[in-house]
PDB file of C-alpha atoms in Angstrom:
ATOM      1  CA  MET A   1      20.670   3.234   9.860  1.00 87.00           C
ATOM      2  CA  LYS A   2      18.165   4.791   7.884  1.00 91.00           C
ATOM      3  CA  TYR A   3      19.509   8.385   8.580  1.00 94.00           C
ATOM      4  CA  PRO A   4      22.965   7.670   7.793  1.00 94.00           C
ATOM      5  CA  LEU A   5      21.918   6.441   4.364  1.00 95.00           C
ATOM      6  CA  LEU A   6      19.441   9.588   3.596  1.00 95.00           C
ATOM      7  CA  ALA A   7      22.690  12.332   4.264  1.00 96.00           C
ATOM      8  CA  LEU A   8      24.950   9.681   1.819  1.00 96.00           C
ATOM      9  CA  ILE A   9      22.228  10.279  -0.666  1.00 95.00           C
ATOM     10  CA  LYS A  10      21.751  14.124   0.046  1.00 96.00           C
ATOM     11  CA  LEU A  11      25.678  14.691   0.199  1.00 96.00           C
ATOM     12  CA  TYR A  12      25.602  13.223  -3.684  1.00 94.00           C
ATOM     13  CA  GLN A  13      22.761  15.047  -4.637  1.00 94.00           C
ATOM     14  CA  TRP A  14      24.372  18.233  -3.903  1.00 96.00           C
ATOM     15  CA  THR A  15      27.825  17.506  -4.674  1.00 95.00           C
ATOM     16  CA  ILE A  16      28.579  15.035  -7.345  1.00 94.00           C
ATOM     17  CA  SER A  17      25.124  14.956  -9.125  1.00 92.00           C
ATOM     18  CA  PRO A  18      25.152  18.434  -9.972  1.00 91.00           C
ATOM     19  CA  LEU A  19      28.633  18.286 -11.875  1.00 93.00           C
ATOM     20  CA  LEU A  20      26.624  15.235 -13.974  1.00 90.00           C
ATOM     21  CA  GLY A  21      23.713  17.032 -15.343  1.00 86.00           C
ATOM     22  CA  PRO A  22      20.042  15.362 -15.902  1.00 85.00           C
ATOM     23  CA  VAL A  23      21.685  11.721 -17.045  1.00 84.00           C
ATOM     24  CA  CYS A  24      18.887   9.074 -15.490  1.00 84.00           C
ATOM     25  CA  LYS A  25      16.685   8.032 -18.084  1.00 88.00           C
ATOM     26  CA  TYR A  26      14.021   7.427 -15.214  1.00 91.00           C
ATOM     27  CA  TYR A  27      11.476   9.505 -13.595  1.00 92.00           C
ATOM     28  CA  PRO A  28      12.431  10.497 -10.532  1.00 91.00           C
ATOM     29  CA  SER A  29      16.267  10.423 -10.737  1.00 91.00           C
ATOM     30  CA  CYS A  30      18.072   6.841  -9.151  1.00 92.00           C
ATOM     31  CA  SER A  31      19.139   9.785  -6.063  1.00 94.00           C
ATOM     32  CA  HIS A  32      15.405  10.689  -5.969  1.00 95.00           C
ATOM     33  CA  TYR A  33      14.159   7.126  -5.748  1.00 95.00           C
ATOM     34  CA  GLY A  34      16.657   6.216  -3.234  1.00 96.00           C
ATOM     35  CA  TYR A  35      15.773   8.847  -1.063  1.00 96.00           C
ATOM     36  CA  THR A  36      12.173   8.134  -1.400  1.00 95.00           C
ATOM     37  CA  ALA A  37      12.710   4.460  -1.029  1.00 95.00           C
ATOM     38  CA  ILE A  38      14.915   4.432   1.909  1.00 95.00           C
ATOM     39  CA  ASP A  39      12.625   6.802   3.710  1.00 94.00           C
ATOM     40  CA  ARG A  40       9.323   4.981   2.779  1.00 93.00           C
ATOM     41  CA  HIS A  41      10.163   1.852   3.321  1.00 92.00           C
ATOM     42  CA  GLY A  42      13.586   1.470   5.925  1.00 92.00           C
ATOM     43  CA  ALA A  43      17.294   0.897   6.197  1.00 94.00           C
ATOM     44  CA  LEU A  44      16.971  -2.839   4.598  1.00 95.00           C
ATOM     45  CA  LYS A  45      13.854  -2.923   1.884  1.00 94.00           C
ATOM     46  CA  GLY A  46      14.691   0.496   0.505  1.00 95.00           C
ATOM     47  CA  THR A  47      18.281  -0.465  -0.176  1.00 96.00           C
ATOM     48  CA  ALA A  48      16.941  -3.111  -2.336  1.00 96.00           C
ATOM     49  CA  LEU A  49      14.647  -0.960  -4.086  1.00 96.00           C
ATOM     50  CA  THR A  50      17.236   1.111  -5.172  1.00 95.00           C
ATOM     51  CA  ALA A  51      19.845  -1.445  -5.792  1.00 96.00           C
ATOM     52  CA  TRP A  52      17.392  -2.969  -8.373  1.00 95.00           C
ATOM     53  CA  ARG A  53      16.413   0.106  -9.907  1.00 93.00           C
ATOM     54  CA  ILE A  54      20.166   1.070 -10.629  1.00 92.00           C
ATOM     55  CA  LEU A  55      20.473  -2.724 -11.817  1.00 92.00           C
ATOM     56  CA  ARG A  56      17.477  -1.634 -14.197  1.00 91.00           C
ATOM     57  CA  CYS A  57      19.076   1.493 -15.204  1.00 86.00           C
ATOM     58  CA  ASN A  58      21.269   0.563 -18.090  1.00 86.00           C
ATOM     59  CA  PRO A  59      21.789   1.102 -21.506  1.00 85.00           C
ATOM     60  CA  TRP A  60      19.440  -1.076 -22.897  1.00 89.00           C
ATOM     61  CA  SER A  61      16.605   0.015 -20.730  1.00 86.00           C
ATOM     62  CA  LEU A  62      13.760   2.501 -21.989  1.00 89.00           C
ATOM     63  CA  GLY A  63      12.887   4.584 -18.908  1.00 87.00           C
ATOM     64  CA  GLY A  64      10.257   6.162 -18.012  1.00 90.00           C
ATOM     65  CA  VAL A  65       8.358   6.833 -15.093  1.00 93.00           C
ATOM     66  CA  ASP A  66       9.070   4.357 -11.934  1.00 91.00           C
ATOM     67  CA  HIS A  67       7.878   5.922  -8.957  1.00 92.00           C
ATOM     68  CA  VAL A  68       8.551   3.830  -5.288  1.00 93.00           C
ATOM     69  CA  PRO A  69       6.096   1.345  -4.859  1.00 92.00           C
ATOM     70  CA  PRO A  70       3.734   2.221  -1.494  1.00 90.00           C
ATOM     71  CA  ARG A  71       4.507   0.578   1.718  1.00 86.00           C
ATOM     72  CA  LYS A  72       1.982  -2.097   2.550  1.00 84.00           C
ATOM     73  CA  ARG A  73       1.375  -3.409   5.895  1.00 77.00           C
ATOM     74  CA  PRO A  74       2.940  -6.887   6.606  1.00 77.00           C
ATOM     75  CA  ARG A  75       0.051  -9.846   7.690  1.00 79.00           C
ATOM     76  CA  TRP A  76       1.792 -10.168  11.299  1.00 81.00           C
ATOM     77  CA  HIS A  77       1.327  -7.041  11.485  1.00 81.00           C
ATOM     78  CA  GLU A  78      -2.697  -6.834  10.522  1.00 81.00           C
ATOM     79  CA  LEU A  79      -3.202  -9.736  13.039  1.00 85.00           C
ATOM     80  CA  LEU A  80      -1.850  -7.960  15.725  1.00 87.00           C
ATOM     81  CA  ARG A  81      -3.905  -5.102  15.293  1.00 85.00           C
ATOM     82  CA  ALA A  82      -6.725  -6.912  15.268  1.00 87.00           C
ATOM     83  CA  ALA A  83      -5.568  -8.521  18.357  1.00 88.00           C
ATOM     84  CA  TRP A  84      -5.052  -5.315  20.296  1.00 88.00           C
ATOM     85  CA  SER A  85      -8.144  -3.618  19.260  1.00 87.00           C
ATOM     86  CA  ALA A  86     -10.256  -6.635  20.399  1.00 87.00           C
ATOM     87  CA  ARG A  87      -8.392  -6.469  23.502  1.00 85.00           C
ATOM     88  CA  LYS A  88      -9.128  -3.223  24.055  1.00 80.00           C
ATOM     89  CA  GLY A  89     -13.004  -3.911  23.464  1.00 73.00           C
ATOM     90  CA  GLY A  90     -13.798  -2.202  19.899  1.00 61.00           C
ATOM     91  CA  THR A  91     -12.102  -1.092  16.857  1.00 54.00           C
ATOM     92  CA  SER A  92     -11.843   2.472  16.960  1.00 54.00           C
ATOM     93  CA  ALA A  93     -11.559   4.846  19.779  1.00 51.00           C
ATOM     94  CA  ALA A  94     -14.592   6.504  19.118  1.00 50.00           C
ATOM     95  CA  ALA A  95     -17.705   6.894  21.386  1.00 48.00           C
ATOM     96  CA  PRO A  96     -20.442   4.162  21.483  1.00 51.00           C
ATOM     97  CA  GLY A  97     -23.250   4.803  19.356  1.00 51.00           C
ATOM     98  CA  THR A  98     -21.527   6.399  16.294  1.00 51.00           C
ATOM     99  CA  GLU A  99     -21.258   3.210  14.286  1.00 54.00           C
ATOM    100  CA  GLU A 100     -20.990   4.502  10.573  1.00 55.00           C
ATOM    101  CA  LYS A 101     -24.363   3.895   8.912  1.00 52.00           C
ATOM    102  CA  PRO A 102     -25.017   2.470   5.311  1.00 53.00           C
ATOM    103  CA  PRO A 103     -25.504   5.579   2.360  1.00 52.00           C
ATOM    104  CA  SER A 104     -28.796   3.965   2.564  1.00 55.00           C
ATOM    105  CA  GLU A 105     -29.853   5.531   5.576  1.00 58.00           C
ATOM    106  CA  LEU A 106     -28.315   8.696   5.539  1.00 53.00           C
ATOM    107  CA  PRO A 107     -30.520  11.644   5.244  1.00 55.00           C
ATOM    108  CA  PRO A 108     -30.185  13.234   1.834  1.00 56.00           C
ATOM    109  CA  GLY A 109     -27.441  16.010   1.341  1.00 52.00           C
ATOM    110  CA  PRO A 110     -27.967  19.667   0.181  1.00 51.00           C
ATOM    111  CA  ALA A 111     -27.820  18.429  -3.815  1.00 51.00           C
ATOM    112  CA  ALA A 112     -30.819  16.498  -2.565  1.00 49.00           C
ATOM    113  CA  GLU A 113     -33.038  19.318  -1.556  1.00 53.00           C
ATOM    114  CA  THR A 114     -31.702  21.571  -4.237  1.00 52.00           C
ATOM    115  CA  PRO A 115     -34.020  21.894  -7.391  1.00 54.00           C
ATOM    116  CA  SER A 116     -32.368  20.905 -10.603  1.00 52.00           C
ATOM    117  CA  HIS A 117     -33.083  24.462 -12.117  1.00 56.00           C
ATOM    118  CA  ALA A 118     -30.327  25.993  -9.590  1.00 52.00           C
ATOM    119  CA  GLN A 119     -28.125  23.442 -10.113  1.00 49.00           C
ATOM    120  CA  GLY A 120     -27.245  24.034 -13.424  1.00 50.00           C
ATOM    121  CA  ALA A 121     -29.037  21.187 -15.238  1.00 47.00           C
TER     122      ALA A 121
END
């Protein structure tokens, strides 16, 4: 269902939008917002975000910059990932013994070895 909606938005952008000109009060335009929202969040939530954006685009609105919110992982997804990684026996596919060390235990970097007069200070 996602791809037919994206195709409809592209059809609108190629045919009707050039005839209307740049009339949107928001950046990005409502059609670009809708395309990104549906692409990022899927058909259902993306359509809801787009409808809400179009409802806000009215003569009494001040407009401005309004980006599509980032996609958040639902709580059930986090629980599923935790259960799956525990079942597999670890949190990553890294080899055993390659866990990260805290910054206090790391060896000094090249900037720590370079004299201060050579760093431009």
